[in-house]
Amino acid sequence: MQYANMSSCLVPRMLIERMCCGSAGYVGRLGLGSLYLSATCAQNSSMSMDITFLGTGSAYPSPHRGASALVLRTEGESWLFDCGEGTQTQFMRSSLKASKITKVFISHLHGDHLFGLPGLLCTVSLNSNPQPDQPVPCVDVYGPRGLRHFVRVALELSGSQLLFPYAVHELEPSDEQCPVEGRLSPALTSSSDALHPQERPGRTVHLDPHTDCYDLVDDKRFVVKAFKLYHRVPSFGFSVEERERPGRLNTDLLKELGLKPGPLYGRLKNGESVTLDSGRVLTASEVLEPALKGRKVCVFGDCSGALGEGFRRVCQGADVLVHEATLEDGQHEKAVDHGHSTPSMAAAVALACGAHTLVLHHFSQRYKPQALRRDGEDDVTELKRQAELVLQGSSTEVILAEDFLTLPVALKKSLMH
């Protein structure tokens, strides 16, 4: 394979040709006999954001698709969405570092989304090297009621100790999220008041009736909300929205005003006013370009449908919407009976939300990656075609996820007005 150098990144030439033709904006490299897709170029910027799929299969990990797991990486942090069995091995095969995980979001309590979590936490601990003079950050874990009990029991029964604190924040599901047989009794999901030695008290998050969402994170950089999905057990989706970024400074104007680069530039960038040597008070609005709109990534858990209006509110205009497509359209009845979606169902959600990119994943293990498919086997590209048929006439792009695919999420080019 021929490679070209783009800003110190080695990029397969065939992918450059695809990118120039408007195809998915990812870059790739080959290693260990498997296809790894990375976005090294994007990581050179402090404003970088990307999504890496560690597992794209359903039900169980296989040699060609790992169990559900993906990582949203931004500015030195990694947020893990679902953690199926074998996720820690997938981390080791990728260029990601599990030690960078600061938040974990579990969509529902089925094993192919959950069984890897206790082992991953223990392995991260074994490979960590905390400094005695520095505080160790807490890993926050979010998921349905019952997750706290699961993690605590798994760690306690195995005698596992961690070198970092963790907290589990539970979302209180509603009865409408699953059939009666999928509801877990409080007796099964409740935990005692005795915390694991490294456990910190977590929140119990209830649905906000005004927004039809769950408020999970609200800090200087991101707002994260969860919304209700229908599955065989209560399932959730997550919306990660980046706050708007300050616009760039008009340095030419600042130089004309006699202001040299230095601390005053930083104050103006932060929205403060400064006083010039002439006595003039210069406001930030005079020298700042319009703010850049933040990016939005939405990750849906397993579902045969979204409930209420919460998902529309928080996923509207998503840059990337990740949705399962377990079975093809011809298996619609079987998919719905098992609480899953087809490509057309996923595309309808993306259309309703006005998503810019729809990424399909969580494929039945019958759908091998195209590079591994043999004659006569099910064709995973047919799932992409079925989604594209629904999205005809829209600007939404459809991408089929594969293990180790990394998709950069570019900064918005349009400015806030």
PDB file of C-alpha atoms in Angstrom, residues 100-230:
ATOM      1  CA  LYS A 100      -6.966   8.025  30.102  1.00  0.00           C
ATOM      2  CA  ILE A 101     -10.546   6.957  30.872  1.00  0.00           C
ATOM      3  CA  THR A 102     -12.240   9.471  33.155  1.00  0.00           C
ATOM      4  CA  LYS A 103     -15.896   8.636  32.492  1.00  0.00           C
ATOM      5  CA  VAL A 104     -17.788   5.479  31.569  1.00  0.00           C
ATOM      6  CA  PHE A 105     -21.352   5.392  30.213  1.00  0.00           C
ATOM      7  CA  ILE A 106     -23.207   2.061  30.237  1.00  0.00           C
ATOM      8  CA  SER A 107     -26.348   2.085  28.099  1.00  0.00           C
ATOM      9  CA  HIS A 108     -27.995  -0.992  29.630  1.00  0.00           C
ATOM     10  CA  LEU A 109     -27.250  -4.035  31.733  1.00  0.00           C
ATOM     11  CA  HIS A 110     -26.947  -6.738  29.084  1.00  0.00           C
ATOM     12  CA  GLY A 111     -23.656  -8.600  29.300  1.00  0.00           C
ATOM     13  CA  ASP A 112     -22.348  -7.670  25.847  1.00  0.00           C
ATOM     14  CA  HIS A 113     -22.314  -4.050  27.026  1.00  0.00           C
ATOM     15  CA  LEU A 114     -21.236  -4.587  30.629  1.00  0.00           C
ATOM     16  CA  PHE A 115     -19.212  -7.722  31.377  1.00  0.00           C
ATOM     17  CA  GLY A 116     -15.895  -6.083  30.526  1.00  0.00           C
ATOM     18  CA  LEU A 117     -16.171  -3.260  33.049  1.00  0.00           C
ATOM     19  CA  PRO A 118     -14.874  -4.847  36.290  1.00  0.00           C
ATOM     20  CA  GLY A 119     -11.880  -6.381  34.524  1.00  0.00           C
ATOM     21  CA  LEU A 120     -11.061  -3.145  32.718  1.00  0.00           C
ATOM     22  CA  LEU A 121     -11.113  -1.163  35.969  1.00  0.00           C
ATOM     23  CA  CYS A 122      -8.763  -3.687  37.583  1.00  0.00           C
ATOM     24  CA  THR A 123      -6.352  -3.695  34.645  1.00  0.00           C
ATOM     25  CA  VAL A 124      -6.257   0.109  34.540  1.00  0.00           C
ATOM     26  CA  SER A 125      -5.432   0.027  38.242  1.00  0.00           C
ATOM     27  CA  LEU A 126      -2.644  -2.524  37.786  1.00  0.00           C
ATOM     28  CA  ASN A 127      -1.052  -0.381  35.080  1.00  0.00           C
ATOM     29  CA  SER A 128      -1.465   2.937  36.879  1.00  0.00           C
ATOM     30  CA  ASN A 129       1.327   4.761  38.665  1.00  0.00           C
ATOM     31  CA  PRO A 130      -0.243   7.396  40.920  1.00  0.00           C
ATOM     32  CA  GLN A 131       2.084  10.038  42.298  1.00  0.00           C
ATOM     33  CA  PRO A 132       1.943  10.454  46.074  1.00  0.00           C
ATOM     34  CA  ASP A 133       2.005  14.248  45.868  1.00  0.00           C
ATOM     35  CA  GLN A 134      -0.844  14.472  43.325  1.00  0.00           C
ATOM     36  CA  PRO A 135      -4.564  13.790  43.845  1.00  0.00           C
ATOM     37  CA  VAL A 136      -5.904  10.794  41.928  1.00  0.00           C
ATOM     38  CA  PRO A 137      -8.960  11.718  39.832  1.00  0.00           C
ATOM     39  CA  CYS A 138     -12.195   9.843  40.356  1.00  0.00           C
ATOM     40  CA  VAL A 139     -13.581   7.736  37.490  1.00  0.00           C
ATOM     41  CA  ASP A 140     -17.294   8.469  37.096  1.00  0.00           C
ATOM     42  CA  VAL A 141     -19.501   5.634  35.838  1.00  0.00           C
ATOM     43  CA  TYR A 142     -23.052   6.296  34.599  1.00  0.00           C
ATOM     44  CA  GLY A 143     -25.714   3.708  33.864  1.00  0.00           C
ATOM     45  CA  PRO A 144     -29.075   2.182  34.790  1.00  0.00           C
ATOM     46  CA  ARG A 145     -30.180   1.309  38.296  1.00  0.00           C
ATOM     47  CA  GLY A 146     -28.405  -1.876  39.328  1.00  0.00           C
ATOM     48  CA  LEU A 147     -25.010  -0.904  37.892  1.00  0.00           C
ATOM     49  CA  ARG A 148     -23.683   0.220  41.272  1.00  0.00           C
ATOM     50  CA  HIS A 149     -24.545  -3.126  42.843  1.00  0.00           C
ATOM     51  CA  PHE A 150     -22.992  -5.040  39.924  1.00  0.00           C
ATOM     52  CA  VAL A 151     -19.658  -3.219  40.080  1.00  0.00           C
ATOM     53  CA  ARG A 152     -19.470  -3.329  43.872  1.00  0.00           C
ATOM     54  CA  VAL A 153     -20.208  -7.054  44.100  1.00  0.00           C
ATOM     55  CA  ALA A 154     -17.805  -7.929  41.257  1.00  0.00           C
ATOM     56  CA  LEU A 155     -14.957  -6.043  42.947  1.00  0.00           C
ATOM     57  CA  GLU A 156     -15.738  -7.279  46.448  1.00  0.00           C
ATOM     58  CA  LEU A 157     -16.203 -10.966  45.597  1.00  0.00           C
ATOM     59  CA  SER A 158     -12.948 -10.980  43.643  1.00  0.00           C
ATOM     60  CA  GLY A 159     -11.081  -9.145  46.408  1.00  0.00           C
ATOM     61  CA  SER A 160     -10.134  -6.427  43.929  1.00  0.00           C
ATOM     62  CA  GLN A 161      -8.626  -3.156  45.111  1.00  0.00           C
ATOM     63  CA  LEU A 162      -8.161  -0.122  42.870  1.00  0.00           C
ATOM     64  CA  LEU A 163      -5.502   2.572  42.940  1.00  0.00           C
ATOM     65  CA  PHE A 164      -8.052   5.231  42.073  1.00  0.00           C
ATOM     66  CA  PRO A 165     -11.502   6.181  43.382  1.00  0.00           C
ATOM     67  CA  TYR A 166     -14.659   5.562  41.393  1.00  0.00           C
ATOM     68  CA  ALA A 167     -18.321   6.576  41.694  1.00  0.00           C
ATOM     69  CA  VAL A 168     -21.374   5.021  40.053  1.00  0.00           C
ATOM     70  CA  HIS A 169     -24.239   7.361  39.152  1.00  0.00           C
ATOM     71  CA  GLU A 170     -27.469   5.490  38.453  1.00  0.00           C
ATOM     72  CA  LEU A 171     -30.256   6.526  36.101  1.00  0.00           C
ATOM     73  CA  GLU A 172     -33.709   5.673  37.389  1.00  0.00           C
ATOM     74  CA  PRO A 173     -35.575   3.999  34.509  1.00  0.00           C
ATOM     75  CA  SER A 174     -39.280   4.152  33.788  1.00  0.00           C
ATOM     76  CA  ASP A 175     -41.566   1.146  33.364  1.00  0.00           C
ATOM     77  CA  GLU A 176     -42.225   2.042  29.727  1.00  0.00           C
ATOM     78  CA  GLN A 177     -38.615   1.316  28.726  1.00  0.00           C
ATOM     79  CA  CYS A 178     -39.009  -2.447  28.542  1.00  0.00           C
ATOM     80  CA  PRO A 179     -41.562  -5.263  28.766  1.00  0.00           C
ATOM     81  CA  VAL A 180     -42.658  -6.400  32.212  1.00  0.00           C
ATOM     82  CA  GLU A 181     -40.239  -9.322  32.262  1.00  0.00           C
ATOM     83  CA  GLY A 182     -37.319  -6.945  31.682  1.00  0.00           C
ATOM     84  CA  ARG A 183     -37.949  -4.837  34.772  1.00  0.00           C
ATOM     85  CA  LEU A 184     -35.482  -5.479  37.581  1.00  0.00           C
ATOM     86  CA  SER A 185     -36.888  -5.507  41.104  1.00  0.00           C
ATOM     87  CA  PRO A 186     -35.441  -3.056  43.662  1.00  0.00           C
ATOM     88  CA  ALA A 187     -34.474  -6.044  45.799  1.00  0.00           C
ATOM     89  CA  LEU A 188     -32.142  -7.197  43.025  1.00  0.00           C
ATOM     90  CA  THR A 189     -30.661  -3.827  42.105  1.00  0.00           C
ATOM     91  CA  SER A 190     -30.387  -2.084  45.472  1.00  0.00           C
ATOM     92  CA  SER A 191     -27.039  -1.796  47.226  1.00  0.00           C
ATOM     93  CA  SER A 192     -26.143  -1.665  50.886  1.00  0.00           C
ATOM     94  CA  ASP A 193     -24.763   1.520  52.403  1.00  0.00           C
ATOM     95  CA  ALA A 194     -21.341  -0.091  52.738  1.00  0.00           C
ATOM     96  CA  LEU A 195     -19.107   1.258  49.963  1.00  0.00           C
ATOM     97  CA  HIS A 196     -16.213  -0.568  48.352  1.00  0.00           C
ATOM     98  CA  PRO A 197     -12.938   0.849  49.782  1.00  0.00           C
ATOM     99  CA  GLN A 198     -12.281   2.866  46.625  1.00  0.00           C
ATOM    100  CA  GLU A 199     -15.928   3.733  45.958  1.00  0.00           C
ATOM    101  CA  ARG A 200     -17.241   7.259  46.390  1.00  0.00           C
ATOM    102  CA  PRO A 201     -20.949   8.035  46.834  1.00  0.00           C
ATOM    103  CA  GLY A 202     -22.743   8.376  43.510  1.00  0.00           C
ATOM    104  CA  ARG A 203     -25.922  10.147  42.493  1.00  0.00           C
ATOM    105  CA  THR A 204     -29.299   8.704  41.651  1.00  0.00           C
ATOM    106  CA  VAL A 205     -30.451  10.621  38.572  1.00  0.00           C
ATOM    107  CA  HIS A 206     -34.157  11.006  37.873  1.00  0.00           C
ATOM    108  CA  LEU A 207     -35.817  12.039  34.632  1.00  0.00           C
ATOM    109  CA  ASP A 208     -36.346  15.780  34.266  1.00  0.00           C
ATOM    110  CA  PRO A 209     -40.030  16.012  33.255  1.00  0.00           C
ATOM    111  CA  HIS A 210     -39.473  19.390  31.585  1.00  0.00           C
ATOM    112  CA  THR A 211     -36.786  18.169  29.176  1.00  0.00           C
ATOM    113  CA  ASP A 212     -37.620  14.441  29.173  1.00  0.00           C
ATOM    114  CA  CYS A 213     -33.901  13.817  29.767  1.00  0.00           C
ATOM    115  CA  TYR A 214     -31.461  12.931  32.522  1.00  0.00           C
ATOM    116  CA  ASP A 215     -28.848  15.563  33.426  1.00  0.00           C
ATOM    117  CA  LEU A 216     -25.495  13.827  33.853  1.00  0.00           C
ATOM    118  CA  VAL A 217     -22.660  16.313  33.279  1.00  0.00           C
ATOM    119  CA  ASP A 218     -22.681  20.108  33.150  1.00  0.00           C
ATOM    120  CA  ASP A 219     -19.239  21.687  33.296  1.00  0.00           C
ATOM    121  CA  LYS A 220     -17.219  24.368  31.527  1.00  0.00           C
ATOM    122  CA  ARG A 221     -16.647  22.230  28.429  1.00  0.00           C
ATOM    123  CA  PHE A 222     -19.521  19.781  28.024  1.00  0.00           C
ATOM    124  CA  VAL A 223     -23.167  19.105  28.717  1.00  0.00           C
ATOM    125  CA  VAL A 224     -24.089  15.415  28.790  1.00  0.00           C
ATOM    126  CA  LYS A 225     -27.677  14.225  28.914  1.00  0.00           C
ATOM    127  CA  ALA A 226     -29.280  10.790  28.694  1.00  0.00           C
ATOM    128  CA  PHE A 227     -32.607   9.875  27.129  1.00  0.00           C
ATOM    129  CA  LYS A 228     -34.956   6.890  27.231  1.00  0.00           C
ATOM    130  CA  LEU A 229     -34.903   3.985  24.792  1.00  0.00           C
ATOM    131  CA  TYR A 230     -37.018   0.852  24.497  1.00  0.00           C
TER     132      TYR A 230
END
